[in-house]
Amino acid sequence: MRALILVGGFGTRLRPLTLSRPKPLVEFCNKAVLLHQLEALRQAGVSHVVLAVSYMSEALEAAMREQEQRLGIRISMSHEKEPLGTAGPLALARDLLAEDGEPFFVLNSDVICEFPFEALARFHRHHGGEGSLVVTRVEEPAKYGVVVCEADTGRICRFVEKPRVFVSNKINAGLYIFNPGILQRIQLRPTSIEKEIFPAMAQDGQLYAMELQGFWMDIGQPKDFLTGMCMYLQALRAQHPEKLHSGPGVVGNVLVDPSAKIGANCVIGPNVTIGAGVVVEDGVRIKRCTVLEGARIRSHSWLESCIVGWSCSVGQWVRMENVTVLGEDVIVNDELYLNGANVLPHKSIAESVPEPRIIM
Amino acid sequence: MPLKAVILIGGPQKGTRFRPLSFEVPKPLFPVAGVPMVQHHIEACAKVPGMKEILLMGFYQPHEALSRFLVSAQQEFKIPIRYLQEYAALGTGGGIYHFRDQILSGGAEAFFVLNADVCSEFPLQEMLEFWQQHGDMHSFVILGTTANRTQALNYGCIVANADTQEVQHYVEKPSTFVSEIINCGIYLFTPAIFQHIGEVFQRNQQELALEESSNGWQRAEVIRLEQDVFTALAGSGKLYVYKTDGFWSQIKSAGSAIYASRLYLNQYSKSHPERLAQNKPGGPVIRGNVYIHPTASIDNTAVLGPNVSIGEGVTVGAGVRVRESIVLHGASLHDHTCVLNTIVGWDSTIGRWARVEGTPSDPNPNDPYAKIDSETLFRDGRLTPSITILGCSVTIPAEVVILNSIVLPHKELSRSYKNQIIL
């Protein structure tokens, strides 16, 4: 089977992290986002994945060559010279996708969940329609594309993008499977699959919805990235508790790379991910944070709801909170207070940021 | 020659800018660089040869802390020290006039008058020599220092003859620029001053007699040295200014107490090196000038300073950072806390990993004549960022941040606060 991952462009919502890496390569819970998806697809029998990118990145290409070997999966890049929206890329990759006549998966690169690819394939074959998408329940559906479907069959009646009145609490989770026939509906031009293709398919009774079990998150921006991290760690606790860290000073769900070092008298967690080669010095308190590879957190600091970028150095007695995001190689001097600071890469912070703002 | 000193310590209605710290202890007893504010004055006066007696004058009711302080100060400095209580707030001149007989008793030929709420190098001996040199035994001396042009408007401004230093003009807090030389609130008087104050008193009485007010006699006795006496004496050949470049600052607000601490701690390296903490193996890290009371208990992984005073019986836990702050006696700072630009009240507790931080209001370090601003509490309807003050027995929970806030005594907080007064 094949799959197309809509990687898109610059990942501007996840800046400053995406100023240093392409978004699919940002580590989520110590593994590149894209890798979470590739591994799940591989497990579901996918042998060929197409990455639809509108920004060509050498880093991404190099990383993918590595993964091809490791996973035993073929990875092609489909490069849009102009942005083609969410449906256009399918047309661009038409030859690759329709090659074997089998249904193919399509997914947004920002989606993290307990990927149900096998169940989705079964569901799709069972109803025989042209396309199936995964829906999930959320508290605030108006932020997303909302789906109204028949309760017993899952056949979609209506598809409403960001509705202004309450229509349904099930939203499009960004995971699809389509028959190759769908490609006849899509032209090679900027097209929105949610606004142009799905409504037509729904009208024709060809679109079905399968409800997702378990957690779901669009991790395209820092605060959702952290929320998604909490959900993922919770799922990990249920399924693979041995992968989580335990020991003195560890509270709740904490994931620590084996090469990381944590000092004495720290209290880490709940909901913390510590990346490879990270050094956490003595007396540090970390809650609800992601600390990316190579960073150093110096002693007696206190961090809550932050993302610390690769190779950062956070000084002693620093307090960081409220979705502070440090880009790559940021230095935070001792004794500062950062509240909701969004710091671009290679910056040195010498003054406190008491109210949320961007530091360029 | 026999001398006396009078230290004006004010009373409860004065010093409201020092709340909530002044709820617990009269402002003159508030510790600055580890000892009560007014002890620095007493020590300077006791050093002047010929000083016979030191009189503290104010309108505080008899107060246990004040009495205890007087007893211990007498023992330490071996000089009689008495408290003269004014029956009402009589102004900077009314009190000394009322008690003139006490001041002159024992044949004092001259006496110093010092405001308690200033921090200074107290060049009293130099003022005395200056007075003796220019010959007029019935003249008076004001200690002056240089301010910058904008800030001078907040003080008493002195225009003096460049050669003789005779004061030609004096204006208290003018609205337009008069002079950069300002009044430090420290004076050297001779008994002749009472004649001039007496004239003001007579004038007051006459004016009030015309008004038919029932408490006229009390109000006649309220005399302000600056507005009522100095302004009149300027240009009469009786008033002189002795200019100093030594350190000087008013202590009106909590922020200025931290600044004054820094000035006195600096002075300790020459005057009281034994009061400054040293770096020792196995001890906490000391940066710059730090005062630690001998009964305080400091973990050896703490990092203190610069400009930190740690009071009696204070506990400082592991990995604590304190900078530009005063920690009053009995307070307890738990592990990994970070305390910056803060006054931690008596017996307060700060929980683990908490951050308690204020904003310094220091004078511009690039201007040698800049003085600390007398900050207003609110500007444009918002609380001005300033030193954080925890009143007595305040409890700060673990892991919160308290920023630019004032917490009244006996409050137990349950969350973070920023830019607020917590009642």
Coordinates of C-alpha atoms in Angstrom, one line a residue, chain B residues 16 24 139 176 195 229 267 277 281 291 294-296 366 390 394-395 412 422:
Chain B
T16 CA 3.5 56.1 55.3
E24 CA 5.8 46.3 62.7
S139 CA 26.3 81.0 62.8
T176 CA 11.7 75.9 38.8
Q195 CA 16.0 83.1 69.0
V229 CA 13.7 79.4 59.4
Q267 CA 31.3 51.8 53.8
A277 CA 30.7 38.2 55.2
P281 CA 35.7 26.9 52.1
Y291 CA 25.9 41.2 55.9
P294 CA 25.8 35.6 63.4
T295 CA 22.7 33.6 64.4
A296 CA 21.5 33.1 60.8
N366 CA 26.1 57.0 35.0
L390 CA 6.7 40.9 52.1
V394 CA 3.9 36.2 55.1
T395 CA 3.8 32.7 53.6
E412 CA -0.7 33.3 53.3
I422 CA -2.2 42.1 48.3

